[in-house]
Coordinates of C-alpha atoms in Angstrom, one line a residue:
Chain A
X1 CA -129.1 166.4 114.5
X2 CA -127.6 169.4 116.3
X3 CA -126.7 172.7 114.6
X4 CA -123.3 174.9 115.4
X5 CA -121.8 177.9 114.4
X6 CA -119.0 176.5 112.1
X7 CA -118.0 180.1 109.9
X8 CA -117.4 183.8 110.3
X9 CA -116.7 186.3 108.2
X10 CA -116.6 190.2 108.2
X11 CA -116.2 192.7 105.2
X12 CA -114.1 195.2 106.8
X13 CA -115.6 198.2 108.6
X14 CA -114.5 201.6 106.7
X15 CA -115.6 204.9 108.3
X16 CA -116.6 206.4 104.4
X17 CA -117.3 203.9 101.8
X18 CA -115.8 203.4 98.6
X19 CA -116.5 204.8 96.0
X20 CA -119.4 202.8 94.3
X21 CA -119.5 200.1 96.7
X22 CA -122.9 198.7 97.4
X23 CA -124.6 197.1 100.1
X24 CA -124.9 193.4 98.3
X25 CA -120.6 194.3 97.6
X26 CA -120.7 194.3 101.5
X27 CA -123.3 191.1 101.8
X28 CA -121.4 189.3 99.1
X29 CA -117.6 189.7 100.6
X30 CA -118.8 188.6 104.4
X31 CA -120.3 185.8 103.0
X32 CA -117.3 184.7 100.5
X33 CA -115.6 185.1 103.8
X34 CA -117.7 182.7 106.1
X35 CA -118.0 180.3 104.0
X36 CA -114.2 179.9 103.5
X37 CA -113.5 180.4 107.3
X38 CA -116.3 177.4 107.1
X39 CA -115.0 175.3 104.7
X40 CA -117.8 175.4 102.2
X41 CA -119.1 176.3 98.6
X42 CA -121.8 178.3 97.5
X43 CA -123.2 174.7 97.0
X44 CA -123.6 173.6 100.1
X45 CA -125.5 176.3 101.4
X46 CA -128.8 175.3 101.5
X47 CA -130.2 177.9 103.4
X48 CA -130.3 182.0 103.2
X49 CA -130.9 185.0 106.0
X50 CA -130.4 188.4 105.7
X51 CA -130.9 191.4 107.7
X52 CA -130.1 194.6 106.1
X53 CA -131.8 198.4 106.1
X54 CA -130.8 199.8 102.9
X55 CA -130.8 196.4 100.8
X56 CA -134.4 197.0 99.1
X57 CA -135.7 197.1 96.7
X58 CA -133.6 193.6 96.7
X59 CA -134.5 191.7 99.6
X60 CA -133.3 188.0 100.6
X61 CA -133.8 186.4 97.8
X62 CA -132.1 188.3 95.4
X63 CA -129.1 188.2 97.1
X64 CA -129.4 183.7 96.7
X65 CA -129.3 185.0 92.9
X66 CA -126.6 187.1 92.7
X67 CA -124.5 184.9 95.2
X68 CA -125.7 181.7 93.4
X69 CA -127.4 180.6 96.4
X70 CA -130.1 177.7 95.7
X71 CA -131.5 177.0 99.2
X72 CA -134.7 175.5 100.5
X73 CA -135.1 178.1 103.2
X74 CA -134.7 181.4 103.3
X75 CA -135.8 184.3 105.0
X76 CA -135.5 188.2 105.2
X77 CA -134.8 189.8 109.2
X78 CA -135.8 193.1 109.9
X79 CA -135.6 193.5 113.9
X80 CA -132.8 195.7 113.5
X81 CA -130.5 195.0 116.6
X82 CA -132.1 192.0 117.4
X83 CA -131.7 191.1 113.6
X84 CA -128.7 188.6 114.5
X85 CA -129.8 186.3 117.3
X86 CA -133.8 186.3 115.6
X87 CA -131.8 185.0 112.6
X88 CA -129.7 182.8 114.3
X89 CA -132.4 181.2 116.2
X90 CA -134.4 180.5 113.2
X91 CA -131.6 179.5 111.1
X92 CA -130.6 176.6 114.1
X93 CA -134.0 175.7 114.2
X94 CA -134.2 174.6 110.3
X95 CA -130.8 172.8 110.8
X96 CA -132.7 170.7 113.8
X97 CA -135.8 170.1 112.1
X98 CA -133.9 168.6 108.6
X99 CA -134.6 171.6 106.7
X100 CA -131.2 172.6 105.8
X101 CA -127.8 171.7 106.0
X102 CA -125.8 174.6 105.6
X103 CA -127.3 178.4 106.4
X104 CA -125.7 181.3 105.5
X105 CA -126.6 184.3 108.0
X106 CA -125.7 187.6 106.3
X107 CA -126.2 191.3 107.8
X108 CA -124.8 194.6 107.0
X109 CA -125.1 197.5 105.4
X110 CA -123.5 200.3 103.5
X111 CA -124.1 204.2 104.6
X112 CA -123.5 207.1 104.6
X113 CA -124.4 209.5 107.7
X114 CA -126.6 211.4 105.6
X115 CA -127.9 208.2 104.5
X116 CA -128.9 206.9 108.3
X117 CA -130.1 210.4 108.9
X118 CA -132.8 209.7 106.0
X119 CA -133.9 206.6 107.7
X120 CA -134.4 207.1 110.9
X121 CA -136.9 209.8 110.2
X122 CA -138.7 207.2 107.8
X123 CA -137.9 204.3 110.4
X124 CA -141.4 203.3 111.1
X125 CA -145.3 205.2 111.1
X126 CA -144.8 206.5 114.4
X127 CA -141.4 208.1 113.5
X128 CA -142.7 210.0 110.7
X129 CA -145.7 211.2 112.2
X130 CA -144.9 212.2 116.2
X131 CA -140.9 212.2 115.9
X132 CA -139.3 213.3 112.9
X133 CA -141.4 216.7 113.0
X134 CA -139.8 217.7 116.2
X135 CA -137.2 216.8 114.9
X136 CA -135.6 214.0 116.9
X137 CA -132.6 213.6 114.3
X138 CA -132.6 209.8 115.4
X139 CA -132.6 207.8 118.4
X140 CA -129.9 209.9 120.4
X141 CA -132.0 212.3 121.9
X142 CA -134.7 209.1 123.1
X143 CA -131.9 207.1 124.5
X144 CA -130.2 210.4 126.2
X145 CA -134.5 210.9 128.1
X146 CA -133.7 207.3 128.7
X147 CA -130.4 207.4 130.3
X148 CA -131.4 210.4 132.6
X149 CA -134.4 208.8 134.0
X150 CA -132.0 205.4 134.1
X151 CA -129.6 207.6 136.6
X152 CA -132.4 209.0 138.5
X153 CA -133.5 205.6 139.2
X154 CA -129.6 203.9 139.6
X155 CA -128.3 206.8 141.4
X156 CA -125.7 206.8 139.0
X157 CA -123.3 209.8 136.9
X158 CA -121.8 210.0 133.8
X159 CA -118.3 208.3 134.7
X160 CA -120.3 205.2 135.6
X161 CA -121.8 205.3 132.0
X162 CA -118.4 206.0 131.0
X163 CA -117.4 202.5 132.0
X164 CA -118.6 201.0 128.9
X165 CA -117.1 203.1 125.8
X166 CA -114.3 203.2 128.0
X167 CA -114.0 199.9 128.4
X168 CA -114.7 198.6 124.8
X169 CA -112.7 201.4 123.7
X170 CA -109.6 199.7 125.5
X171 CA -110.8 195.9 124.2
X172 CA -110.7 197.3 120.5
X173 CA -107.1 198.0 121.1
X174 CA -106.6 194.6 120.2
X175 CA -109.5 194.0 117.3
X176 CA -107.8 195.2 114.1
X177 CA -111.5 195.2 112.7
X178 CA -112.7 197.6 115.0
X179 CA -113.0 201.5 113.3
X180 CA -111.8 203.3 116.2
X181 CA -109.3 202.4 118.4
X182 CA -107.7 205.1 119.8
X183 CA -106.9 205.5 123.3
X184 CA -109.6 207.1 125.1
X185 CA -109.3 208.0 129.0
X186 CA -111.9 209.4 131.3
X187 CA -111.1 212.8 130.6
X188 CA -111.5 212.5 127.1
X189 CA -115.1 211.3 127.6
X190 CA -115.9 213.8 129.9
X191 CA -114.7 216.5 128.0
X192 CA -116.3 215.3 124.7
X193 CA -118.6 217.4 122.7
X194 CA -122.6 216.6 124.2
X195 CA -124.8 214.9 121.0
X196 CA -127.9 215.5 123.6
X197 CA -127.4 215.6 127.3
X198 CA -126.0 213.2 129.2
X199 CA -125.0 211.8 125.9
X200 CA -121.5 212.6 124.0
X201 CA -120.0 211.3 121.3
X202 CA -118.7 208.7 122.7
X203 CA -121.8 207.4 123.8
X204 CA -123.3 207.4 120.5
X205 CA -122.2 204.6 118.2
X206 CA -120.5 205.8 114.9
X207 CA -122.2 205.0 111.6
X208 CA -119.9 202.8 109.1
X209 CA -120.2 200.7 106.5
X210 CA -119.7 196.8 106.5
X211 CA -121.5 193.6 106.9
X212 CA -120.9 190.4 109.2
X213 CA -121.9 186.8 108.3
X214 CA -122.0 183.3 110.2
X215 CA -122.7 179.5 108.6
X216 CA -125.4 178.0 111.0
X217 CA -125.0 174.0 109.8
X218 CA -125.1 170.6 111.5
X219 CA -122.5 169.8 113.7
X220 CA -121.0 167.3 111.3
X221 CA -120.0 169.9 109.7
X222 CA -117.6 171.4 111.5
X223 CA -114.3 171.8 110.6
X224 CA -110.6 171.7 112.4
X225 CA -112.3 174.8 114.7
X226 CA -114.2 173.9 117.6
X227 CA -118.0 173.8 116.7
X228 CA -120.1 176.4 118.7
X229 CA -123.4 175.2 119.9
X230 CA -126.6 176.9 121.1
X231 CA -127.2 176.0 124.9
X232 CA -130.1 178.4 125.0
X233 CA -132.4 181.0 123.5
X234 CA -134.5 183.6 124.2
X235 CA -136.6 186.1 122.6
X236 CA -139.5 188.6 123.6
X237 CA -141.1 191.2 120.8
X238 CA -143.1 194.4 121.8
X239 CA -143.3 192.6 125.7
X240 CA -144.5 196.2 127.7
X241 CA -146.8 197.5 124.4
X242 CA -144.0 200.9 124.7
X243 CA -145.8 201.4 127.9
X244 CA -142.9 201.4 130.2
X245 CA -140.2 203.2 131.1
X246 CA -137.5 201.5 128.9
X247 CA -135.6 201.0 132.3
X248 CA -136.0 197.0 131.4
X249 CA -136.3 195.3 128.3
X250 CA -138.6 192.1 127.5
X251 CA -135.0 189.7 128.5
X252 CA -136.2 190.8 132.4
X253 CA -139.2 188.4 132.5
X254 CA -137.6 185.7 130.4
X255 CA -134.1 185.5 132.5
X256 CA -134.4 182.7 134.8
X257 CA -135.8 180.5 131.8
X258 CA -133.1 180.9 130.0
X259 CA -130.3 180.9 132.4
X260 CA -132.3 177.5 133.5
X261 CA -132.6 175.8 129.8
X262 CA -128.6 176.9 129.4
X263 CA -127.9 174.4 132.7
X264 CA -125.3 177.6 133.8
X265 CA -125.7 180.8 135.1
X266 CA -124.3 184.3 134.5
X267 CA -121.5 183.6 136.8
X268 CA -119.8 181.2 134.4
X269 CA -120.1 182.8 131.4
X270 CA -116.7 183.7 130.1
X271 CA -117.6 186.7 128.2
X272 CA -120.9 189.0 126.8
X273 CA -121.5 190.4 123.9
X274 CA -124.2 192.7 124.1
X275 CA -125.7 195.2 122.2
X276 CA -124.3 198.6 122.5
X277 CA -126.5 200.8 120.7
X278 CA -125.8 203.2 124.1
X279 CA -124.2 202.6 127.2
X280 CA -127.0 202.7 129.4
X281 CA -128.9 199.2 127.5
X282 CA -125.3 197.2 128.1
X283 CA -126.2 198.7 131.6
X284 CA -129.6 197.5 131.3
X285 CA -129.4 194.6 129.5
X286 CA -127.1 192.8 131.9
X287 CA -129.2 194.1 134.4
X288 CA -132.4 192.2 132.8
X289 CA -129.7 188.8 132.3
X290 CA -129.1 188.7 136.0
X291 CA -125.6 189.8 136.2
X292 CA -125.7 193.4 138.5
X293 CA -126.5 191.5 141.7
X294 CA -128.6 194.4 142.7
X295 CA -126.0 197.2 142.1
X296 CA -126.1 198.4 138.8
X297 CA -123.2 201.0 139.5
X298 CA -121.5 198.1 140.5
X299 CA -121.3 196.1 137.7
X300 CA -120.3 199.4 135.6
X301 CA -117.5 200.0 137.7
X302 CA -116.1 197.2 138.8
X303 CA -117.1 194.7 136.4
X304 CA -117.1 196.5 132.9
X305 CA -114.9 199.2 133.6
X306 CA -111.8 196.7 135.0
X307 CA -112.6 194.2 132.3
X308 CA -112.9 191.6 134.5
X309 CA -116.6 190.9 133.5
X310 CA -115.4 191.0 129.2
X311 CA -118.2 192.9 127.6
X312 CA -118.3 193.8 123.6
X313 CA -114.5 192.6 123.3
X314 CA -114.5 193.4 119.6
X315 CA -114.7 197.1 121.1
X316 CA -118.6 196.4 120.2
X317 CA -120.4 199.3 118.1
X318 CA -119.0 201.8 120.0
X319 CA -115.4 201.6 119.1
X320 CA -115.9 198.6 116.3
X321 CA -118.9 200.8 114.5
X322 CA -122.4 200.2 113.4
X323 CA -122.8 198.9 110.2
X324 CA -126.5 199.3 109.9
X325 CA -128.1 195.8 110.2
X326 CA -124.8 194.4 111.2
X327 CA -124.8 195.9 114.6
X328 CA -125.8 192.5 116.2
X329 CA -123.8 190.3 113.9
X330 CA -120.9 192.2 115.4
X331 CA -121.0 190.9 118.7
X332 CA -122.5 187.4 117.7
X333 CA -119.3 186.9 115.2
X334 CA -116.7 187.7 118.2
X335 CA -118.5 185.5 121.1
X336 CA -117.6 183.1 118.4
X337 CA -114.2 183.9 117.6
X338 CA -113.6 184.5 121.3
X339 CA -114.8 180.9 121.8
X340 CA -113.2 179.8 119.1
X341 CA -109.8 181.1 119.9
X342 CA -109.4 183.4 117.3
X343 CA -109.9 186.8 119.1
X344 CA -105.3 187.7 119.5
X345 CA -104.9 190.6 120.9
X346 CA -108.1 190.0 123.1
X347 CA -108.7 186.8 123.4
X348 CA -110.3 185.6 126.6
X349 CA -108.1 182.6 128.4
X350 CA -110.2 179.3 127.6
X351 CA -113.5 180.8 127.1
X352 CA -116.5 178.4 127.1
X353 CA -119.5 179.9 127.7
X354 CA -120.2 183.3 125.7
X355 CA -124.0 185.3 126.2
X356 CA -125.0 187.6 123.3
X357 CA -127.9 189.8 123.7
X358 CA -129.9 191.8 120.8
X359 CA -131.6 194.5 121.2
X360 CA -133.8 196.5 118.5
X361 CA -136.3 198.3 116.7
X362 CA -137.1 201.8 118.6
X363 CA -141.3 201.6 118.2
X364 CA -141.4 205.6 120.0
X365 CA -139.4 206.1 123.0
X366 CA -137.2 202.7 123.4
X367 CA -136.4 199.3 121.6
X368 CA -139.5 196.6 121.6
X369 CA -137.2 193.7 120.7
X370 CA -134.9 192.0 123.1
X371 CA -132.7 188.8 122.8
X372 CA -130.3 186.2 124.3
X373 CA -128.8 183.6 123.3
X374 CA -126.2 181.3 125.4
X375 CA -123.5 179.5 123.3
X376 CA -120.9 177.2 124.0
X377 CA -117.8 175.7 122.5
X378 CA -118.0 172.2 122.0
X379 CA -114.8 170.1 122.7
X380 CA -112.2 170.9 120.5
X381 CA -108.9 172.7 122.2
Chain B
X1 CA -159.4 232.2 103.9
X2 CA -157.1 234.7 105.6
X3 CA -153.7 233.2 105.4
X4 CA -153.7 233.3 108.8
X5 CA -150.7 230.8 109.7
X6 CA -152.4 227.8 110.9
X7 CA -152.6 228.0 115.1
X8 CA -151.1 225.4 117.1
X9 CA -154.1 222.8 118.2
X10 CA -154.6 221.2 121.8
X11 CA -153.4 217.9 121.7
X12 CA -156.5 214.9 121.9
X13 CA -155.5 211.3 122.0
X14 CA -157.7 207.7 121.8
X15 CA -159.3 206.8 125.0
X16 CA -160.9 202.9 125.0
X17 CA -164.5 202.8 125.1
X18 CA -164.3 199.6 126.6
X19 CA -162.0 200.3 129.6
X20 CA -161.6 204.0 129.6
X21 CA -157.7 203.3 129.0
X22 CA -155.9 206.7 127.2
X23 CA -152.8 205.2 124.8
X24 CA -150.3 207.1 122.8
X25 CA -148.9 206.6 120.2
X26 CA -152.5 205.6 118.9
X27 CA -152.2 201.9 118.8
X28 CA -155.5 199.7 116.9
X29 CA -155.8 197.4 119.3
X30 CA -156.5 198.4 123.5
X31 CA -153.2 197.4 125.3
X32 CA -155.7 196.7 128.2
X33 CA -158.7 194.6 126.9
X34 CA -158.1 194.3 123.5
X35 CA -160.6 196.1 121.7
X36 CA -160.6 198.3 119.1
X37 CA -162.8 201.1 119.9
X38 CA -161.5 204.5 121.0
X39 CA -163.0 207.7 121.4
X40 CA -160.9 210.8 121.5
X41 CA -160.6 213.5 124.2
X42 CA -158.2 216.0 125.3
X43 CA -154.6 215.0 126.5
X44 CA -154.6 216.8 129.4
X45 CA -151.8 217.9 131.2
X46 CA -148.5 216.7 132.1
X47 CA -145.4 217.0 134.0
X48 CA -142.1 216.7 132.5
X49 CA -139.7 214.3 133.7
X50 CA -136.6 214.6 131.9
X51 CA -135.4 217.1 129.5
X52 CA -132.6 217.0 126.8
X53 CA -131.1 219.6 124.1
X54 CA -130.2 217.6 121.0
X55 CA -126.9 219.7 119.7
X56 CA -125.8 217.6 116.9
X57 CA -127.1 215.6 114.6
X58 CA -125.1 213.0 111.7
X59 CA -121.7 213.9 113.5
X60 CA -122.3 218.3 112.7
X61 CA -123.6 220.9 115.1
X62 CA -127.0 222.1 114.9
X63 CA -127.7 225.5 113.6
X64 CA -130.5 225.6 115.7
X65 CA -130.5 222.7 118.8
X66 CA -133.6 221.2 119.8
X67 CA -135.2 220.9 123.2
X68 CA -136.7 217.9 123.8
X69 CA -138.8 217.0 126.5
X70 CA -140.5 213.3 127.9
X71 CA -144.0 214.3 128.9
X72 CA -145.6 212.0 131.6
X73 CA -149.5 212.8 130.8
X74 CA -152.0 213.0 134.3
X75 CA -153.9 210.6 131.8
X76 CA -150.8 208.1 132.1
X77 CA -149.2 208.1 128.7
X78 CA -145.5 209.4 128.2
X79 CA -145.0 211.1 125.0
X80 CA -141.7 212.9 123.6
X81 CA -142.1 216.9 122.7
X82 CA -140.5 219.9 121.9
X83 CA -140.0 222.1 125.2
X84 CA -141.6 225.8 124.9
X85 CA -140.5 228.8 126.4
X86 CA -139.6 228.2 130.1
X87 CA -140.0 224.5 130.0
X88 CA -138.0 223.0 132.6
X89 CA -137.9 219.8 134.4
X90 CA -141.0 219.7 136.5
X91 CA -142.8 221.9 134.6
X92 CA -146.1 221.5 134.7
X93 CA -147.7 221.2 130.7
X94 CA -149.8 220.9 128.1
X95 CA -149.4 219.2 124.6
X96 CA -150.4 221.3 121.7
X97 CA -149.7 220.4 118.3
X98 CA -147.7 222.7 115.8
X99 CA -148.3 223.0 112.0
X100 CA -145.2 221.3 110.9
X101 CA -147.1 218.2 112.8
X102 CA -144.2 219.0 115.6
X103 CA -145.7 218.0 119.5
X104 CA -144.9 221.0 121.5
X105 CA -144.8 221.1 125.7
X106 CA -146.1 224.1 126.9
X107 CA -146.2 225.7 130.6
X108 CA -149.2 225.9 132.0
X109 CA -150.3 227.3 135.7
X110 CA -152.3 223.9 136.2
X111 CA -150.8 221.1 138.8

């Protein structure tokens, strides 16, 4: 039995939360969502993800109670970025071996700045000790090290980087979900207050609160909208020991194996949604997929930049926001909608193919998790 | 006791006693052969490769930016540290660490 993507649903992104609202408030409304888009009730769901930073003390499981949930899988994510494709990939894998039916794939989170400020100098043992002393205020200042030595080895400037907030910036134009979606030309990067050198604002992604969520369940049960099948996955966890340069993640190795189990390659893949914590890992990222051709400046310019290559078409965290956990869901919930048809404003002529990357989990100086995943739209029109 | 503010310490990190590997952050297990046996000695000196000043923090200017430095230890290891007095890009360093627990990069006439 083959499992699809057969729901979405997103609790709107708000730059300040309300008053009150909670986290599981977030959880709970993406999910109510999904499982309408899907076609479902709470009693079909027979299965239970989550992926969220500031849900404990309540993990997965109370969040089946509170949601009514009765499920004979479950399981609670926290890779961070990569949270949404490791959650995905275990979810399809239940549907395939007959352990569930219907899985509900919740992430998201609500915070304040103050609030993500708290837990990135808590984020893991090697945070607190060598990091939050310096202070490092959170990964900024890692990723801006990162980007320099990344332009140093590219040969490449700021306006290259620029290609990517600029060019999600202008996708979000037509994604009434995305936070910020004003205008932004080259200028107005350039001349943007500096967070840490080379990075500016704009390169960093802005903190909101929200949650995503996506019904993993065999493909009979789809509904009127296409089903969206998973061609191919990959995953790789802690894959240089943090003993690199960060200039590559763990997709590098991995590639060709999954570009060969999809049965396509990266030139006919309609769109990407990958994960945005800064411009330099889109950069890097489809890099590592096999989609620069050797020239990484390139593929910013004249792939990104023109939108004729459509990466993070939701305006991805850097124009949509980053609702804690639900950073990855993000992307993975518009590759769907994209393939679905349902992205107006935005939406990608007959798209068919869709590649989602994660990316996550900053063990000292860069991310140690790194995923793709291949999906396709299955008949339908 | 003297109240003497405590001074700043040379930074030492695990070397394997197996394969003479250095590795920071300390990890348990040797990235190279596996075991868990490490002996500490001193990091050494290092060069820094790139340098950034963090200006703002949760969307506000800092009162008081940061300079932050990635450290390429002779040893091998990279490690991130606040930039002393006169540390630039290139500069040749070593790693001390301050009482708030804070890795600092200090010039040094070694190469």
């Amino acid at each position: 039995m083959g499992a699809a993507i057969v729901g979405t649903g997103e609790s709107p992104y708000v730059r300040r939360p309300a008053e009150g609202a909670t986290t599981q408030d977030a959880l709970a409304d993406a999910a109510r969502r999904a499982l309408a888009d899907a076609g479902l009730r709470a009693a079909d769901v027979d299965g239970l993800a989550v992926g969220s930073f500031s849900l404990p003390p309540d993990h997965a499981i109370d969040v089946a109670w509170q949601l009514g949930l009765k499920t004979r899988w479950l399981m609670d994510d926290t890779t961070g970025g990569a949270s949404a494709l490791n959650m995905l990939g275990h979810a399809v894998a239940a549907v395939e071996r007959g352990e569930a039916r219907a899985v509900l794939v919740l992430a998201g989170d609500v915070m304040s700045s103050q609030g993500f400020g708290r837990m990135v100098d808590r984020f893991n043992s090697v945070a607190q000790r060598y990091l939050a002393p310096l202070p490092h205020g959170g990964p900024n200042a890692l990723f801006a090290l990162l980007t320099q030595r990344h332009a140093a080895a590219h040969g490449l400037e700021r306006a290259d980087y620029a290609a990517v907030p600029l060019s999600q910036r202008a996708w979000a134009a037509g994604n009434p979900g995305a936070v910020y979606r004003d205008p932004m030309t080259l200028a107005d990067y350039l001349a943007a207050p500096l967070v840490a050198e080379p990075l500016c604002r704009f390169d960093c992604v802005p903190v909101v609160s929200g949650a995503d969520a996506i019904v993993v369940a065999d493909e009979s049960l789809a509904g009127e909208a296409p089903a969206i099948t998973i061609r191919a996955q990959r995953s790789s966890f802690n894959w240089d020991q943090q003993d690199g340069e960060g200039l590559h993640t763990g997709l590098a190795p991995l590639a060709d194996e999954l570009w060969a189990a999809a049965g396509v390659g990266p030139a006919e893949v309609d769109l990407a949604s990958v994960y945005d914590d800064y411009p330099v890992m889109v950069l890097i990222a489809l890099e590592d997929l096999g989609f620069a051709a050797g020239d990484v400046g390139r593929l910013a310019r004249e792939r990104i930049g023109t939108r004729k290559l459509p990466v993070n078409t939701s305006g991805g965290q850097l124009s949509a926001g980053q609702a804690g956990a639900a950073g990855g869901m993000n992307g993975l919930v518009e590759a769907v909608r994209q393939l679905r048809g349902e992205a107006a404003g935005r939406q990608v002529e007959d798209a068919r193919l869709a590649l989602v990357s994660g990316y996550g989990m900053v063990l000292y100086r860069y991310g140690a998790c790194a995923n793709a995943v291949v999906l396709e739209r299955k008949g339908g029109s | 006791m003297s109240g003497d503010p405590v001074a700043p310490t040379a930074l030492r990190i695990p070397v394997c006693r197996e394969c003479g590997r250095p590795a920071f952050p300390p990890p348990r297990a040797c990235p190279g052969c596996g075991a868990a046996d490490w002996e500490e000695r001193p990091a050494g000196t290092g060069a820094v490769e790139q340098l950034t000043t963090l200006r703002r923090v949760a969307g506000a200017a800092m009162e008081r930016p940061v300079r932050l430095a990635s450290v390429r230890l002779a040893a091998g290891p990279v490690l991130i540290a606040r930039a002393g007095d006169g540390v630039e890009v290139s500069s040749a360093v070593a790693i001390v660490t301050l009482a708030d627990g804070a890795l600092e990069a200090r010039a040094t006439e070694e190469r």
